[in-house]
Short mmCIF file of C-alpha atoms in Angstrom, two decimals:
data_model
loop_
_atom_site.label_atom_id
_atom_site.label_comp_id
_atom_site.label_asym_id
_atom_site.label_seq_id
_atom_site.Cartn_x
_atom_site.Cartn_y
_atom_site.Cartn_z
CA UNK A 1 -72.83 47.32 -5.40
CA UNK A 2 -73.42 46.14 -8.73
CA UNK A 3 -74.47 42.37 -10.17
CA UNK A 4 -73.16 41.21 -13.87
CA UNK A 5 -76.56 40.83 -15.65
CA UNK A 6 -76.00 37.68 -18.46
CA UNK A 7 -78.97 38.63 -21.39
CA UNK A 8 -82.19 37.14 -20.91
CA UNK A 9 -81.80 35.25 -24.00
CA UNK A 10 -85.62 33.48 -23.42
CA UNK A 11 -87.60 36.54 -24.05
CA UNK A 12 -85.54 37.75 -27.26
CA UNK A 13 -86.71 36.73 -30.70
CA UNK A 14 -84.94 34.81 -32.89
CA UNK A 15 -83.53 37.52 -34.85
CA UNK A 16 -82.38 39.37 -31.15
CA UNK A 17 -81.11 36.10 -29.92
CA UNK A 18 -79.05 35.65 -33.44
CA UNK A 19 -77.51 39.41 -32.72
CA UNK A 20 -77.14 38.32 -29.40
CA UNK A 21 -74.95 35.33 -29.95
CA UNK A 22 -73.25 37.00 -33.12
CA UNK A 23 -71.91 40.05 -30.62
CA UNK A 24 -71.15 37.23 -28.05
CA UNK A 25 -68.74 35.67 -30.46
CA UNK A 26 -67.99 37.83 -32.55
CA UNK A 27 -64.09 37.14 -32.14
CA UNK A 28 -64.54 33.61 -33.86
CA UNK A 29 -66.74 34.83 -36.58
CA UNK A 30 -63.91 37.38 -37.87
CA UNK A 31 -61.82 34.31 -37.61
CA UNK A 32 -64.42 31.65 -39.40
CA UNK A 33 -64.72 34.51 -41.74
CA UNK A 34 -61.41 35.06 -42.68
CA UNK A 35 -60.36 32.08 -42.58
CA UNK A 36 -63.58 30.78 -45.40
CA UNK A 37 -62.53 34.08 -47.36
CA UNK A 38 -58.71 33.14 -47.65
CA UNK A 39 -59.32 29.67 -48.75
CA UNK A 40 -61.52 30.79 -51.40
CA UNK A 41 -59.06 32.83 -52.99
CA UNK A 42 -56.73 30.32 -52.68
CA UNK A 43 -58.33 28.10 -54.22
CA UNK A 44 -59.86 30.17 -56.69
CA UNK A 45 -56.30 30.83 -57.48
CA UNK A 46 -55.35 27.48 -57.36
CA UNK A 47 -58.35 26.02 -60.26
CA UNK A 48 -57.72 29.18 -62.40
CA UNK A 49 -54.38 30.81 -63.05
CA UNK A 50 -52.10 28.18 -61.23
CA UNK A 51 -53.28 25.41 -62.97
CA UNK A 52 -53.42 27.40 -66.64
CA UNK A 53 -49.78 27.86 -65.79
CA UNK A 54 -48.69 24.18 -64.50
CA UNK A 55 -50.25 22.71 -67.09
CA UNK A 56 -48.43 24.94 -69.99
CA UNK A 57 -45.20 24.21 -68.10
CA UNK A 58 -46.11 20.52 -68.18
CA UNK A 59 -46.78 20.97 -71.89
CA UNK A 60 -43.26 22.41 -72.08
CA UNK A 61 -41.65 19.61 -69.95
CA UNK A 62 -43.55 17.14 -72.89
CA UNK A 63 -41.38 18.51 -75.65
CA UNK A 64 -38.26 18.77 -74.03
CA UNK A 65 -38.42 14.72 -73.20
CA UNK A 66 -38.41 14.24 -77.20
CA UNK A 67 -34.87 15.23 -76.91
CA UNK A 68 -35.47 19.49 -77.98
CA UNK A 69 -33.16 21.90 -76.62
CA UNK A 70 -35.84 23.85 -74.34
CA UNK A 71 -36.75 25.15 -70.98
CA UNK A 72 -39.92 24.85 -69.32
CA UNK A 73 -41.38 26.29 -66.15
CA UNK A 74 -40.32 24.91 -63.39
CA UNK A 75 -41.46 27.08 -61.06
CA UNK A 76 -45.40 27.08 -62.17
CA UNK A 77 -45.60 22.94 -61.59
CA UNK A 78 -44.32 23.19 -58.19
CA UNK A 79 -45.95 26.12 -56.65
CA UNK A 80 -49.46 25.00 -58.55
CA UNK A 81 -48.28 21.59 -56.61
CA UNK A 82 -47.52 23.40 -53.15
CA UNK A 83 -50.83 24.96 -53.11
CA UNK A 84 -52.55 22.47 -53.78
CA UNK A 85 -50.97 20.67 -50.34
CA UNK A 86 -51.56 23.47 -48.18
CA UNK A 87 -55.12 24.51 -49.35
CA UNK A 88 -56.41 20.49 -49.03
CA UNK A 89 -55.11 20.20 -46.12
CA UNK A 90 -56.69 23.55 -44.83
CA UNK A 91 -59.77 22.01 -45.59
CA UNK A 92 -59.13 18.91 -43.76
CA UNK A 93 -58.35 20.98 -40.80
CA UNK A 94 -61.86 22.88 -40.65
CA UNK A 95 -63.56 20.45 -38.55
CA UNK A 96 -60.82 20.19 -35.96
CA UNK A 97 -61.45 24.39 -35.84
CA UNK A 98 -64.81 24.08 -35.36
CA UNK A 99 -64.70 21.36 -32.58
CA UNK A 100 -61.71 23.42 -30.85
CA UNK A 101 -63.79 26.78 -30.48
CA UNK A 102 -67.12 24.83 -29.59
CA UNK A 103 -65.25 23.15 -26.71
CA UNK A 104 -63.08 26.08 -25.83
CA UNK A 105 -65.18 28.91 -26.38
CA UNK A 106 -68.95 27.93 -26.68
CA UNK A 107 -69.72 26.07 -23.89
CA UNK A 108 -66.63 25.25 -21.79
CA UNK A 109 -65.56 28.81 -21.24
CA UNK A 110 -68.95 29.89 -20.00
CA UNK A 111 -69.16 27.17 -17.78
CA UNK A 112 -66.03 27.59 -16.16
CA UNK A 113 -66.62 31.36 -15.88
CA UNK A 114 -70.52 30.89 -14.67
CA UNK A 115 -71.64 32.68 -17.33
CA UNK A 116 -74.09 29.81 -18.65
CA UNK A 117 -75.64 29.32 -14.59
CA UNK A 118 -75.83 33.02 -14.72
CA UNK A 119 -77.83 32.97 -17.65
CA UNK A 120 -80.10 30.08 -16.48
CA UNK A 121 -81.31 31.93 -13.70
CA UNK A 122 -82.58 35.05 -15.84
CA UNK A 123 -85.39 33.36 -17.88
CA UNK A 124 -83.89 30.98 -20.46
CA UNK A 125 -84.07 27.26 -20.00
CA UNK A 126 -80.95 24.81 -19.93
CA UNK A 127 -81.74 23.18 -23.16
CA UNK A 128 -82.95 26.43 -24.84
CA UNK A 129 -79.30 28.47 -23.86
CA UNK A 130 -78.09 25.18 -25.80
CA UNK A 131 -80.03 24.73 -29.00
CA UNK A 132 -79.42 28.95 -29.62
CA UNK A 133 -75.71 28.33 -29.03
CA UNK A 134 -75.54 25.18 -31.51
CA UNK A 135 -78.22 26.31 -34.31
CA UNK A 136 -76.70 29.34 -35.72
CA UNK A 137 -72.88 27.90 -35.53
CA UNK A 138 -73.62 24.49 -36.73
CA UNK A 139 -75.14 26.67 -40.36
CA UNK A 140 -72.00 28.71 -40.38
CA UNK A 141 -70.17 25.78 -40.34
CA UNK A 142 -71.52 23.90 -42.54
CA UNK A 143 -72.30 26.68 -45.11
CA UNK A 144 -68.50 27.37 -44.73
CA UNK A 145 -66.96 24.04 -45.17
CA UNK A 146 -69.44 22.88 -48.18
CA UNK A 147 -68.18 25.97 -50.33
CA UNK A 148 -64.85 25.35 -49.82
CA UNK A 149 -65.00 21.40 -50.82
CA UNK A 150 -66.81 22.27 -53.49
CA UNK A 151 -64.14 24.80 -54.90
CA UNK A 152 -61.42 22.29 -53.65
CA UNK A 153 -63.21 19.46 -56.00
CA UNK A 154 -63.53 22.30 -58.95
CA UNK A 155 -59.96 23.78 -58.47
CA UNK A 156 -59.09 19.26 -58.54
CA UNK A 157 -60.84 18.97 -61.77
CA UNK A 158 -59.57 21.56 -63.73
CA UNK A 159 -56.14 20.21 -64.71
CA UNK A 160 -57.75 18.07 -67.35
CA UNK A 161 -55.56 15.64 -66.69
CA UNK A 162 -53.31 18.16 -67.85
CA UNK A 163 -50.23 18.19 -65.03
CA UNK A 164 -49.07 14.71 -64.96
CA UNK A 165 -48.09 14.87 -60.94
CA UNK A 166 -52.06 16.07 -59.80
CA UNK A 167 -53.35 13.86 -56.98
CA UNK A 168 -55.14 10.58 -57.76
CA UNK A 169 -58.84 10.84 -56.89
CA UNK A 170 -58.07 8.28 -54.37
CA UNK A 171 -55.08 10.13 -52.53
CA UNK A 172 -55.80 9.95 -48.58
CA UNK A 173 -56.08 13.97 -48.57
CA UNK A 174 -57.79 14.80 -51.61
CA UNK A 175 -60.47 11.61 -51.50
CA UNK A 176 -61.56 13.14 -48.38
CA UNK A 177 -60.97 17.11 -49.09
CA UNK A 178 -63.53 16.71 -52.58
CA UNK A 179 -66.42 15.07 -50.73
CA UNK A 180 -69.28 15.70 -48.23
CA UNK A 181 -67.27 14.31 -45.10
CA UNK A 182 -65.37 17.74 -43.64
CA UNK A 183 -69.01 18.96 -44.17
CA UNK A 184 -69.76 16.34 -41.84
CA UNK A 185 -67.45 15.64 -39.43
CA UNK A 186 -67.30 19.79 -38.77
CA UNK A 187 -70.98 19.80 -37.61
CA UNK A 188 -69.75 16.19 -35.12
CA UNK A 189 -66.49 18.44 -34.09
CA UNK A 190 -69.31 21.25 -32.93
CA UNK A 191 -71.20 18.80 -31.35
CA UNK A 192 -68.28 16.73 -29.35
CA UNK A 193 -66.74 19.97 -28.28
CA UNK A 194 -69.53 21.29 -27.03
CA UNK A 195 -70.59 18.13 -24.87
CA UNK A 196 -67.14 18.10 -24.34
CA UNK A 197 -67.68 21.43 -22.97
CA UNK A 198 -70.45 20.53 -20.51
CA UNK A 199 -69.03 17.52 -19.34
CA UNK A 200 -65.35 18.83 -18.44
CA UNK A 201 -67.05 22.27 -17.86
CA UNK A 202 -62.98 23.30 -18.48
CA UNK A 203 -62.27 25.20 -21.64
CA UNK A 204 -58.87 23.43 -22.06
CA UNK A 205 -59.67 20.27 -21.29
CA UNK A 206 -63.02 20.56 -23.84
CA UNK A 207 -60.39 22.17 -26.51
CA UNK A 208 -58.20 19.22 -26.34
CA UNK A 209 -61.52 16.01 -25.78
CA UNK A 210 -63.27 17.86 -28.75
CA UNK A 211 -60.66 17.79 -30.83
CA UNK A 212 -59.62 13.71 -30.02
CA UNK A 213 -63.30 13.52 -30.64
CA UNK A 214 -63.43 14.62 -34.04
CA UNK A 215 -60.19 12.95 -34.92
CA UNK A 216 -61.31 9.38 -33.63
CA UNK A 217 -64.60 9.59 -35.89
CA UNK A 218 -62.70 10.42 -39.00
CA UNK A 219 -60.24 7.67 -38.30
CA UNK A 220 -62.86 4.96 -37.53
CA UNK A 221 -65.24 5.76 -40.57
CA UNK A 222 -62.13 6.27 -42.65
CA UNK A 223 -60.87 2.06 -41.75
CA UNK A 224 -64.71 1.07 -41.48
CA UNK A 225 -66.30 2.63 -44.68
CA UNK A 226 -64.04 1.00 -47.63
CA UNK A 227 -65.33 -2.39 -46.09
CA UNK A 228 -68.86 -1.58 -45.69
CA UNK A 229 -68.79 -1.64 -49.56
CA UNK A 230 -68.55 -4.56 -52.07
CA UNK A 231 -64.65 -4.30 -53.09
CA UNK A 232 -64.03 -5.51 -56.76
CA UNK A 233 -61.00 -8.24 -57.02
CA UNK A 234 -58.75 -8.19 -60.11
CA UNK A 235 -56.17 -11.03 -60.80
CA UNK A 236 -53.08 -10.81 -63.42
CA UNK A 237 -50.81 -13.08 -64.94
CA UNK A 238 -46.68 -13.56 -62.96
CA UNK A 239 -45.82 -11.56 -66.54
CA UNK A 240 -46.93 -8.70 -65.08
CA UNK A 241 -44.71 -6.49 -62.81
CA UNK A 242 -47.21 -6.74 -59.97
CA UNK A 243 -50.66 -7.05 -58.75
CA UNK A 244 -53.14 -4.50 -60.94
CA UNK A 245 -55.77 -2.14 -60.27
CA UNK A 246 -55.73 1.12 -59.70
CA UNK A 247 -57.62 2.62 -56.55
CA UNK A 248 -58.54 2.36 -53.06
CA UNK A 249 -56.82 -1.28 -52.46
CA UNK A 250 -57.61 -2.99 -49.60
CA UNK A 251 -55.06 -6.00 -50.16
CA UNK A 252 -53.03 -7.57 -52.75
CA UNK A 253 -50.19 -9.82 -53.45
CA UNK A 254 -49.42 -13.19 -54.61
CA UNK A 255 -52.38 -16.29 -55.67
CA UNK A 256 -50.80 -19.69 -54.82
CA UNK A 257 -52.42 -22.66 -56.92
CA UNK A 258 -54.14 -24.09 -54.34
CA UNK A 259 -56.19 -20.81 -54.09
CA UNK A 260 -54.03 -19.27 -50.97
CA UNK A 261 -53.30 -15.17 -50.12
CA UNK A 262 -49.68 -14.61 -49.96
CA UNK A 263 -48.16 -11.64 -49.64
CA UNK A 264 -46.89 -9.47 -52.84
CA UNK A 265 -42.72 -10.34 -52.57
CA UNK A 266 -42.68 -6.88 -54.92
CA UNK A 267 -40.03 -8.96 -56.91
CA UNK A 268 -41.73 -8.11 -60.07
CA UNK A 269 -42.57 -9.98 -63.49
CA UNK A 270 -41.63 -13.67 -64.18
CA UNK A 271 -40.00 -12.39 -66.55
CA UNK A 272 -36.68 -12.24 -64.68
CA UNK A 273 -34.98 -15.31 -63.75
CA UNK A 274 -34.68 -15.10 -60.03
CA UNK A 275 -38.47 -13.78 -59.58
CA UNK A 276 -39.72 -16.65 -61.63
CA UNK A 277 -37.61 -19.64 -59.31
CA UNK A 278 -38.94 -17.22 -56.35
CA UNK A 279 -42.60 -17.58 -57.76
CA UNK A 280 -41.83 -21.32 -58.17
CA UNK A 281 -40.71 -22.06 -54.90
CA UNK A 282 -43.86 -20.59 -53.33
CA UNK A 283 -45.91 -21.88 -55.93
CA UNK A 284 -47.47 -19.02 -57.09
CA UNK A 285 -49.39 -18.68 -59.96
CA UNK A 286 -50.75 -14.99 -60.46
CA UNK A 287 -51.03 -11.57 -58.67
CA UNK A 288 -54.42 -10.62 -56.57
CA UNK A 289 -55.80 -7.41 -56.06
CA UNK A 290 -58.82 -5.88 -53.81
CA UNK A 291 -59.44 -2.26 -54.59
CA UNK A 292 -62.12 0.30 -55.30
CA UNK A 293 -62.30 1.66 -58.23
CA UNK A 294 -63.23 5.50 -58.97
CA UNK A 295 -66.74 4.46 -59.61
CA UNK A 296 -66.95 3.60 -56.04
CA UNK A 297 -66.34 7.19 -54.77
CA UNK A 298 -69.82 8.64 -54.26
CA UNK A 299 -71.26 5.15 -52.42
CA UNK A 300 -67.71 5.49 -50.50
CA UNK A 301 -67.94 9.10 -49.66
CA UNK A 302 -71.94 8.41 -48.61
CA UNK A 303 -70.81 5.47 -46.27
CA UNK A 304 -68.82 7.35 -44.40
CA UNK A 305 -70.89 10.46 -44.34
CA UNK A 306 -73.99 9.30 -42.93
CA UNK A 307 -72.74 7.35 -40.16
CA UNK A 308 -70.63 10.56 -39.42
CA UNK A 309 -73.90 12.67 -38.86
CA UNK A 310 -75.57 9.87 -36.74
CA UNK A 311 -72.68 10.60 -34.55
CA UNK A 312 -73.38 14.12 -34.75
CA UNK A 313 -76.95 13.86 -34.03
CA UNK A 314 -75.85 11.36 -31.11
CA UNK A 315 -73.51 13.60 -29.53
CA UNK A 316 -75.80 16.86 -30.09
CA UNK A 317 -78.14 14.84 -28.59
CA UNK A 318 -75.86 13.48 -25.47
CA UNK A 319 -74.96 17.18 -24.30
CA UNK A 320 -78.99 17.79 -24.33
CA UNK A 321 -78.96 15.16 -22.06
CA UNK A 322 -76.19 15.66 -19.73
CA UNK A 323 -77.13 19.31 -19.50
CA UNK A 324 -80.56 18.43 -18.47
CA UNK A 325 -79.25 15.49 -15.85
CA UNK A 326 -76.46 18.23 -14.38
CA UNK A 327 -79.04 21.58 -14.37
CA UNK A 328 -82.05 19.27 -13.00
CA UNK A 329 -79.60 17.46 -10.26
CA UNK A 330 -78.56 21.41 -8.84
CA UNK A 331 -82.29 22.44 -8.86
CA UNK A 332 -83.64 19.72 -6.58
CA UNK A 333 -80.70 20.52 -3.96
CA UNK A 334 -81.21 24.31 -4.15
#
C-alpha cells in the first residue's frame, strides 16, 4: 500500500520552492503566458501599422468631404477601431483571470482535494504553504498586466489625434485600460480568490466569490474616486446648445436665477423659439457643468489605485488570518 506524498515545501529553498510551484501550475502559466504574449502583439499591432493605416484613411476621408471625387479606406478605420475594442477590453478582463484561477485553482482546488492538509502535515506551516503560493503569482501578475497597460496607453497615444473616432481619454474602458488600476485590482482579484478559496474551501464556489470580489471593488472605487477629488464647475450662456466641458462630468443641466440645479431639458440654444419660452417658463438663466478635466487623470487614476491595494493588502491579509483561525481550531481537537 502506497500514501500520496504532497512536497515538503518547508525545507526547499526559495529557488526549489519557485520550481516547485511553477511545475504545480504550470497549466496556468502557459495560459498567463500566452495570453500576455497575444496581447502584446496585438497591441503592438494596434500602435504601429493599424494606426499608420487608419489615420492615412482618415486623411483620405478629409479630402473627400471638400467635395473631390475619391475613395478612402474604409476598411483600415474600422478594423484599427475593432481592435482597439477587443484588446482594451482584454485588458480590463486580466484581473477577473487572475482572481478566477486564484480561487479555482490556487487554493480552493487543493482544499477541496486535501492536497493543502496533506501538505501541512509534511513540514511546512499554514501561513508559509500561503505566502509561497501568493508571492510568486502576485509578480507574474502584476509584471503581466503593467506591460500590457503600458502598451495599451502607447498603442492610445499614437494616433496623434490623427483618426477623428479614437476614444476620449475619459471613455469608461480606455480611462481605466491606460492607468495603474488593472495593475491593481489583478493583485486584489489574487487575493479575494484566494481567501475566497479558503473560506468556501470549493473551487467553484471560490471561482465565482473571487470573481464578484474583484468586480465589486472596481465598481465601488470607480463611483467613489471621481468624488474624492475637487471637481471643476463650468457655466455657459442659454446661447449655447448645452451645458460645456468636456470630461469626466459628474452633473450638469440647467442654472435657475435664484441659484437652483435643474435638470438639462437637452432642448438646446435659446436661440430657437420654443427652447427660449421653455427656458423662460422655468426661469433659467444658463447651463451648469461638473466635470474633470484631463488634467485630473493621474490624481483620478491614484485615488482609485491606492485604496484598491489597501483592499488587496486587507484581503491578503484576511486569508492569513482565516487560515491560521481554521488550521489552529483542527490542531487543538486532533
Amino acid at each position: 500500500m502506497t500514501t500520496a506524498t504532497a512536497p515538503v515545501t518547508g525545507a526547499l529553498t526559495a529557488p526549489h520552492r519557485l520550481r516547485w510551484l511553477l511545475r504545480l501550475h504550470r497549466p496556468a502559466l502557459y495560459v498567463w503566458t500566452a495570453a500576455v504574449v497575444v496581447l502584446t502583439a496585438a497591441l503592438l499591432w494596434l500602435g504601429g501599422p493599424l494606426t499608420d493605416a487608419a489615420v492615412h484613411a482618415w486623411r483620405q476621408y478629409d479630402v473627400c468631404r471638400t467635395g473631390a471625387t475619391c475613395v478612402y479606406d474604409q476598411d483600415a478605420i474600422l478594423r484599427y477601431k475593432d481592435v482597439y475594442q477587443y484588446t482594451t477590453w482584454a485588458v480590463l478582463a486580466l484581473p477577473f483571470l487572475v482572481a478566477a484561477w486564484a480561487g479555482a485553482a490556487l487554493t480552493g482546488r487543493e482544499v477541496e482535494s486535501g492536497t493543502a492538509h496533506l501538505a501541512w502535515t509534511q513540514g511546512v506551516s499554514p501561513a508559509r504553504w500561503l505566502a509561497a503560493k501568493l508571492a510568486a503569482p502576485a509578480a507574474v501578475a502584476a509584471a503581466g498586466t503593467a506591460v500590457l497597460v503600458a502598451l495599451h496607453r502607447w498603442a492610445w497615444l499614437a494616433d496623434h489625434g490623427g483618426i477623428d473616432t479614437a476614444k476620449s481619454w475619459s471613455s469608461f474602458e480606455t480611462y481605466y485600460a491606460n492607468g495603474p488600476l488593472p495593475v491593481a485590482l489583478a493583485l486584489a482579484g489574487l487575493a479575494a480568490g484566494a481567501l475566497a478559496g479558503l473560506a468556501t474551501g470549493r473551487a467553484l464556489a471560490a471561482l465565482a466569490w473571487g470573481m464578484s470580489a474583484t468586480l465589486a471593488l472596481w465598481g465601488a472605487v470607480h463611483l467613489a474616486a471621481p468624488r474624492l477629488y475637487p471637481a471643476v464647475t463650468r457655466t455657459a450662456g442659454l446661447d449655447h446648445d448645452g451645458p460645456v466641458g468636456s470630461g469626466i462630468v459628474l452633473d450638469s443641466g440647467i442654472v435657475t436665477a435664484d441659484g437652483r440645479h435643474l435638470p438639462d431639458p437637452f432642448c438646446g440654444s435659446s436661440a430657437y423659439s420654443t427652447c427660449q419660452a421653455l427656458y423662460e417658463r422655468i426661469d433659467a438663466v444658463g447651463f451648469f457643468s461638473v466635470y474633470h478635466p484631463r488634467s485630473h487623470y493621474w490624481p483620478l487614476q491614484l485615488l482609485a489605485t491606492a485604496p484598491v491595494l489597501a483592499a488587496a493588502a486587507l484581503l491578503a491579509l484576511a486569508a492569513f488570518v482565516l487560515l491560521r483561525r481554521r488550521t489552529q481550531g483542527k490542531a487543538a481537537t486532533a
